[in-house]
Short mmCIF file of C-alpha atoms in Angstrom, two decimals:
data_model
loop_
_atom_site.label_atom_id
_atom_site.label_comp_id
_atom_site.label_asym_id
_atom_site.label_seq_id
_atom_site.Cartn_x
_atom_site.Cartn_y
_atom_site.Cartn_z
CA MET A 1 13.30 -12.44 19.49
CA LEU A 2 12.28 -14.81 16.66
CA SER A 3 14.31 -17.93 16.42
CA SER A 4 13.82 -20.53 13.71
CA THR A 5 14.92 -24.04 13.00
CA PRO A 6 14.77 -24.66 9.25
CA THR A 7 13.50 -28.03 8.19
CA ASN A 8 12.88 -29.70 4.85
CA SER A 9 9.48 -31.15 5.80
CA PRO A 10 6.36 -29.01 6.28
CA GLN A 11 5.04 -28.67 9.81
CA HIS A 12 1.36 -29.05 10.78
CA GLY A 13 0.78 -25.36 11.49
CA SER A 14 0.14 -22.92 8.66
CA ILE A 15 -0.66 -19.22 8.06
CA ALA A 16 -2.57 -17.41 5.36
CA CYS A 17 -2.43 -13.60 5.25
CA VAL A 18 -5.50 -12.33 3.45
CA GLY A 19 -6.82 -8.93 2.39
CA LEU A 20 -10.27 -7.81 3.41
CA GLY A 21 -10.31 -5.04 0.83
CA MET A 22 -11.10 -1.40 1.59
CA THR A 23 -14.94 -1.28 1.66
CA LEU A 24 -16.70 -3.38 4.27
CA GLY A 25 -18.33 -6.46 2.80
CA SER A 26 -17.80 -5.44 -0.77
CA HIS A 27 -14.24 -6.51 -1.48
CA LEU A 28 -13.80 -9.84 0.23
CA SER A 29 -12.98 -12.58 -2.25
CA PRO A 30 -14.42 -16.13 -1.90
CA LEU A 31 -10.95 -17.58 -1.41
CA ALA A 32 -10.11 -15.05 1.36
CA ARG A 33 -13.45 -15.88 3.03
CA SER A 34 -12.61 -19.57 2.84
CA HIS A 35 -9.27 -19.04 4.57
CA ILE A 36 -11.06 -17.12 7.34
CA GLU A 37 -13.81 -19.69 7.89
CA GLN A 38 -11.49 -22.70 7.85
CA ALA A 39 -8.88 -21.32 10.23
CA ASP A 40 -8.44 -22.40 13.80
CA VAL A 41 -7.64 -18.86 14.86
CA VAL A 42 -8.03 -15.52 13.12
CA PHE A 43 -5.88 -12.46 13.82
CA ALA A 44 -7.20 -9.03 12.67
CA ALA A 45 -5.48 -5.76 11.80
CA LEU A 46 -8.36 -3.73 10.45
CA SER A 47 -9.27 -0.10 9.81
CA ASP A 48 -11.97 0.28 12.54
CA GLY A 49 -14.10 -1.48 15.09
CA ILE A 50 -17.09 -1.90 12.83
CA VAL A 51 -15.06 -3.88 10.33
CA GLU A 52 -13.70 -6.01 13.18
CA LEU A 53 -17.22 -6.78 14.47
CA TRP A 54 -18.25 -7.85 10.94
CA LEU A 55 -15.25 -10.21 10.81
CA GLN A 56 -16.29 -11.74 14.19
CA SER A 57 -19.54 -12.82 12.60
CA MET A 58 -17.53 -15.08 10.30
CA HIS A 59 -15.39 -16.83 12.91
CA PRO A 60 -15.71 -17.56 16.68
CA ASP A 61 -12.05 -16.84 17.47
CA VAL A 62 -11.04 -13.43 16.13
CA ARG A 63 -8.14 -11.81 17.96
CA SER A 64 -7.57 -8.11 17.42
CA LEU A 65 -4.01 -6.93 16.89
CA GLN A 66 -4.89 -3.30 17.61
CA PRO A 67 -4.16 -3.51 21.40
CA TYR A 68 -0.47 -3.99 20.64
CA TYR A 69 -0.25 -0.42 19.50
CA GLY A 70 1.19 1.52 22.37
CA LYS A 71 0.85 5.12 23.51
CA GLY A 72 3.63 7.58 23.89
CA ASP A 73 7.00 6.54 22.62
CA LYS A 74 6.41 2.93 21.59
CA SER A 75 7.70 2.39 18.06
CA ARG A 76 5.34 0.89 15.57
CA MET A 77 8.09 -1.50 14.54
CA VAL A 78 8.01 -2.93 18.04
CA THR A 79 4.25 -3.47 17.57
CA TYR A 80 4.67 -5.07 14.18
CA ARG A 81 7.27 -7.52 15.57
CA GLU A 82 4.93 -8.40 18.35
CA TRP A 83 2.21 -9.14 15.78
CA VAL A 84 4.58 -11.59 14.11
CA GLY A 85 5.43 -13.17 17.46
CA VAL A 86 1.87 -13.78 18.49
CA MET A 87 0.86 -15.19 15.09
CA MET A 88 3.86 -17.46 14.88
CA ALA A 89 3.12 -18.80 18.41
CA GLU A 90 -0.14 -20.22 17.11
CA VAL A 91 1.43 -21.53 13.94
CA ARG A 92 4.16 -23.34 16.00
CA ALA A 93 1.40 -24.77 18.14
CA GLY A 94 0.08 -26.57 15.04
CA LYS A 95 -2.83 -24.21 14.38
CA LYS A 96 -4.18 -23.21 11.02
CA VAL A 97 -3.88 -19.38 11.32
CA CYS A 98 -5.49 -16.74 9.17
CA ALA A 99 -4.29 -13.12 9.50
CA VAL A 100 -6.74 -10.54 8.07
CA PHE A 101 -5.56 -7.12 7.02
CA TYR A 102 -7.58 -4.30 5.50
CA GLY A 103 -6.89 -3.57 1.89
CA HIS A 104 -4.16 -5.73 0.40
CA PRO A 105 -2.00 -7.62 2.99
CA GLY A 106 1.18 -6.98 1.04
CA ILE A 107 0.91 -3.24 0.48
CA PHE A 108 2.34 -0.91 3.15
CA ALA A 109 2.22 -3.79 5.62
CA TRP A 110 5.48 -5.10 7.08
CA SER A 111 4.13 -7.85 9.32
CA PRO A 112 2.43 -10.02 6.67
CA HIS A 113 5.57 -10.25 4.61
CA GLU A 114 7.69 -10.95 7.73
CA VAL A 115 5.43 -13.58 9.21
CA ILE A 116 5.27 -15.44 5.89
CA ARG A 117 9.11 -15.26 5.62
CA VAL A 118 9.55 -16.63 9.16
CA ALA A 119 6.96 -19.36 8.72
CA ARG A 120 8.47 -20.59 5.50
CA GLU A 121 11.97 -20.47 6.96
CA GLU A 122 10.79 -22.75 9.77
CA GLY A 123 9.15 -25.21 7.40
CA PHE A 124 5.46 -24.10 7.81
CA GLN A 125 3.08 -23.56 4.95
CA ALA A 126 2.42 -19.83 4.38
CA HIS A 127 0.39 -18.04 1.82
CA MET A 128 -0.63 -14.42 0.95
CA GLU A 129 -4.06 -13.93 -0.62
CA PRO A 130 -4.36 -10.49 -2.32
CA GLY A 131 -7.14 -8.01 -1.63
CA ILE A 132 -8.48 -4.85 -3.22
CA SER A 133 -6.17 -2.11 -2.12
CA ALA A 134 -6.47 1.68 -1.76
CA GLU A 135 -4.51 1.95 -4.99
CA ASP A 136 -7.18 -0.02 -6.83
CA CYS A 137 -9.93 2.22 -5.43
CA LEU A 138 -7.91 5.34 -6.28
CA TYR A 139 -7.76 4.40 -10.01
CA ALA A 140 -11.54 3.87 -10.07
CA ASP A 141 -12.55 6.94 -8.00
CA LEU A 142 -10.21 9.43 -9.72
CA GLY A 143 -10.58 7.98 -13.18
CA ILE A 144 -6.88 7.36 -13.64
CA ASP A 145 -5.54 4.84 -16.15
CA PRO A 146 -1.92 4.12 -15.03
CA GLY A 147 -1.12 2.84 -18.47
CA ARG A 148 -1.81 6.11 -20.23
CA TYR A 149 1.01 8.28 -18.95
CA GLY A 150 2.61 5.93 -16.43
CA CYS A 151 2.28 6.02 -12.68
CA GLN A 152 4.93 6.18 -9.90
CA HIS A 153 4.23 5.30 -6.29
CA TYR A 154 6.31 6.27 -3.24
CA GLU A 155 5.84 6.43 0.47
CA ALA A 156 6.07 10.20 0.88
CA SER A 157 9.06 10.11 3.26
CA GLN A 158 11.13 8.29 0.67
CA LEU A 159 11.36 11.48 -1.36
CA LEU A 160 12.88 13.24 1.67
CA PHE A 161 15.20 10.46 2.85
CA PHE A 162 16.60 9.44 -0.54
CA GLU A 163 17.54 11.10 -3.81
CA ILE A 164 14.74 9.71 -5.97
CA PRO A 165 14.21 10.97 -9.50
CA VAL A 166 10.62 11.96 -10.15
CA ASN A 167 9.05 11.83 -13.60
CA PRO A 168 6.71 14.85 -13.83
CA ARG A 169 5.26 13.54 -17.09
CA ALA A 170 3.66 10.60 -15.22
CA TYR A 171 1.20 10.46 -12.30
CA LEU A 172 2.88 10.69 -8.92
CA VAL A 173 1.12 8.94 -6.01
CA LEU A 174 2.46 9.57 -2.53
CA TRP A 175 1.27 7.49 0.39
CA GLN A 176 1.19 8.42 4.09
CA VAL A 177 1.75 12.12 3.47
CA GLY A 178 0.27 12.77 6.93
CA LEU A 179 3.40 11.10 8.38
CA VAL A 180 5.92 12.56 6.02
CA GLY A 181 9.35 13.08 7.49
CA ASP A 182 8.82 10.90 10.61
CA THR A 183 11.96 8.88 11.38
CA SER A 184 10.87 7.60 14.81
CA PHE A 185 8.01 5.20 13.88
CA LYS A 186 6.36 6.57 17.00
CA ARG A 187 4.29 9.40 15.66
CA PHE A 188 0.95 9.17 13.89
CA SER A 189 1.16 12.59 12.24
CA THR A 190 3.65 15.30 11.37
CA GLY A 191 2.92 19.02 11.03
CA PRO A 192 2.93 21.67 8.28
CA GLU A 193 6.66 22.27 8.62
CA TYR A 194 7.30 18.67 7.46
CA ARG A 195 4.86 19.05 4.54
CA GLN A 196 6.69 22.24 3.58
CA VAL A 197 9.91 20.22 3.22
CA LEU A 198 8.01 17.87 0.93
CA VAL A 199 6.70 20.79 -1.10
CA ASP A 200 10.24 22.17 -1.42
CA VAL A 201 11.39 18.84 -2.82
CA LEU A 202 8.42 18.56 -5.22
CA SER A 203 8.81 22.11 -6.42
CA GLN A 204 12.02 21.06 -8.17
CA ASP A 205 9.80 19.23 -10.71
CA TYR A 206 6.36 20.86 -10.35
CA PRO A 207 5.17 24.52 -10.30
CA LEU A 208 3.71 25.66 -6.97
CA ASP A 209 0.25 26.18 -8.63
CA HIS A 210 0.17 22.61 -9.81
CA GLU A 211 -2.86 20.55 -8.76
CA ALA A 212 -2.53 18.24 -5.80
CA ILE A 213 -5.38 15.72 -5.17
CA ILE A 214 -5.88 14.49 -1.63
CA TYR A 215 -7.75 11.15 -1.67
CA ARG A 216 -9.27 8.73 0.81
CA CYS A 217 -11.33 5.78 -0.28
CA ALA A 218 -14.59 4.75 1.33
CA THR A 219 -14.35 2.05 4.00
CA LEU A 220 -18.10 1.61 4.58
CA PRO A 221 -20.76 1.04 1.85
CA ILE A 222 -22.67 4.12 2.93
CA GLN A 223 -19.65 6.37 2.46
CA GLN A 224 -18.33 8.18 -0.57
CA PRO A 225 -14.66 8.60 -1.34
CA HIS A 226 -13.20 11.83 0.09
CA ILE A 227 -11.49 13.91 -2.65
CA ARG A 228 -9.99 17.35 -2.17
CA ARG A 229 -8.13 19.40 -4.72
CA VAL A 230 -5.60 22.03 -3.67
CA THR A 231 -2.43 23.49 -5.17
CA LEU A 232 1.00 22.34 -4.23
CA ARG A 233 1.56 25.69 -2.61
CA GLU A 234 -1.41 25.11 -0.24
CA LEU A 235 -0.26 21.66 0.86
CA PRO A 236 1.60 22.68 4.06
CA THR A 237 -1.44 24.45 5.49
CA THR A 238 -3.84 21.70 4.46
CA ASP A 239 -4.54 19.05 7.14
CA ILE A 240 -3.81 15.57 5.89
CA THR A 241 -4.35 12.33 7.76
CA SER A 242 -2.15 9.24 7.50
CA GLU A 243 -5.03 7.46 5.70
CA GLU A 244 -5.07 9.97 2.88
CA THR A 245 -3.05 9.77 -0.32
CA LEU A 246 -1.61 12.57 -2.44
CA VAL A 247 -1.87 12.44 -6.24
CA LEU A 248 -0.04 14.82 -8.58
CA PRO A 249 -1.27 14.63 -12.19
CA PRO A 250 1.32 14.89 -14.91
CA ALA A 251 2.83 18.37 -15.23
CA ASP A 252 3.67 17.84 -18.92
CA ARG A 253 2.88 15.41 -21.73
CA PRO A 254 5.43 12.75 -22.74
CA ARG A 255 7.80 13.93 -25.40
CA HIS A 256 8.15 12.06 -28.69
CA ASN A 257 11.32 10.02 -29.19
CA ASP A 258 11.80 10.72 -32.85
CA ALA A 259 15.01 8.69 -33.22
CA ILE A 260 13.31 5.53 -31.86
CA ARG A 261 10.15 6.17 -33.87
CA GLU A 262 12.20 6.38 -37.08
CA ARG A 263 13.91 3.05 -36.10
CA LEU A 264 10.57 1.36 -35.51
CA ALA A 265 9.19 2.74 -38.79
CA ALA A 266 12.15 1.18 -40.61
CA LEU A 267 11.46 -2.17 -38.90
CA ASP A 268 7.79 -1.94 -39.88
CA LYS A 269 8.74 -1.27 -43.46
CA LEU A 270 11.10 -4.26 -43.49
CA TYR A 271 8.36 -6.44 -41.96
CA GLN A 272 5.83 -5.37 -44.61
CA GLU A 273 8.32 -6.12 -47.42
CA LYS A 274 8.90 -9.58 -46.03
CA GLN A 275 5.16 -10.16 -45.78
CA ALA A 276 4.67 -9.09 -49.42
CA THR A 277 7.25 -11.56 -50.69
CA ALA A 278 6.21 -14.47 -48.53
#
C-alpha cells in the first residue's frame, strides 16, 4: 500500500521516467541518456534481455523490473503496483532514480504515470522524458500521415468494453489486439474467438473484405519492421501477438461539408473586400 505525506518543500530524492525508444541504440535522446548516467539507481522495464544488457553498459546499478511479472494467475496490475513501490522506496531513501521504459514511457504504461503522481504528491521532484514510440515508427514504416485523413487510436479491448463511435473515414489504430477482450490482467494472449468478437464490432463500420494491416516495429538495428496484410474477415484465424498493432485504412473518403464551405467562402470574400479598401 502506498502512503504519502504531502509537503510543500521538495525532498532530496527524485525520479525521471525516460523512454529508450523502440530500436536499440538508435532512439535514445541525449537528455534521456543524461538522466540514466547521472542517476544513483536505474530501474528497467524493457522489451528483451539484449536491450537490458545494453543499458547495463551505461550504468553500474541497473535493476530489472521484469522478475516482478508472475506466472499463473498473478495480475499485471499487481506487478505494476510493485514496480511503483520499489521505485518509490529508493526515491524516499533520497536517491536520484531513473526508470527506463522501452518506447515512450507515457504510452500504454501505467507505472510511469503513477510513480510520477505519487512522487509529486509526496513532494519529490518527478519528470517524464518522452521517447520514440511504436506509434512514431508506425507512421514512418507504413507511410501514414495522420494529418491527411485523421487518425484514431484505441486499446483494442476498449471497442468491446465501451460504446465507442468509430470514424471509418479516418485511420483506425488498435493496440494490443493479441490481448483483446481480456478482463483479468492475468493473460498474455486471447484466442480467435475473442478476435471474432472484435471483427463483429468492426464489421458495423467496415466491410469484411477491408484491408487490415498487422504491424510490429523493429527493436534491433538488424531487424526490419514486420508488416502483414490480411482482410478483416481473416483476422480471427490470424495469429497476433500482444506486441503487434492493427491498422485499418480509411474505408471511405471524407465528405465535403458544403454549408461550411459556403460560409468560409463568404468570409474570404469579405476579407478580400476589406483588404482592397484598406
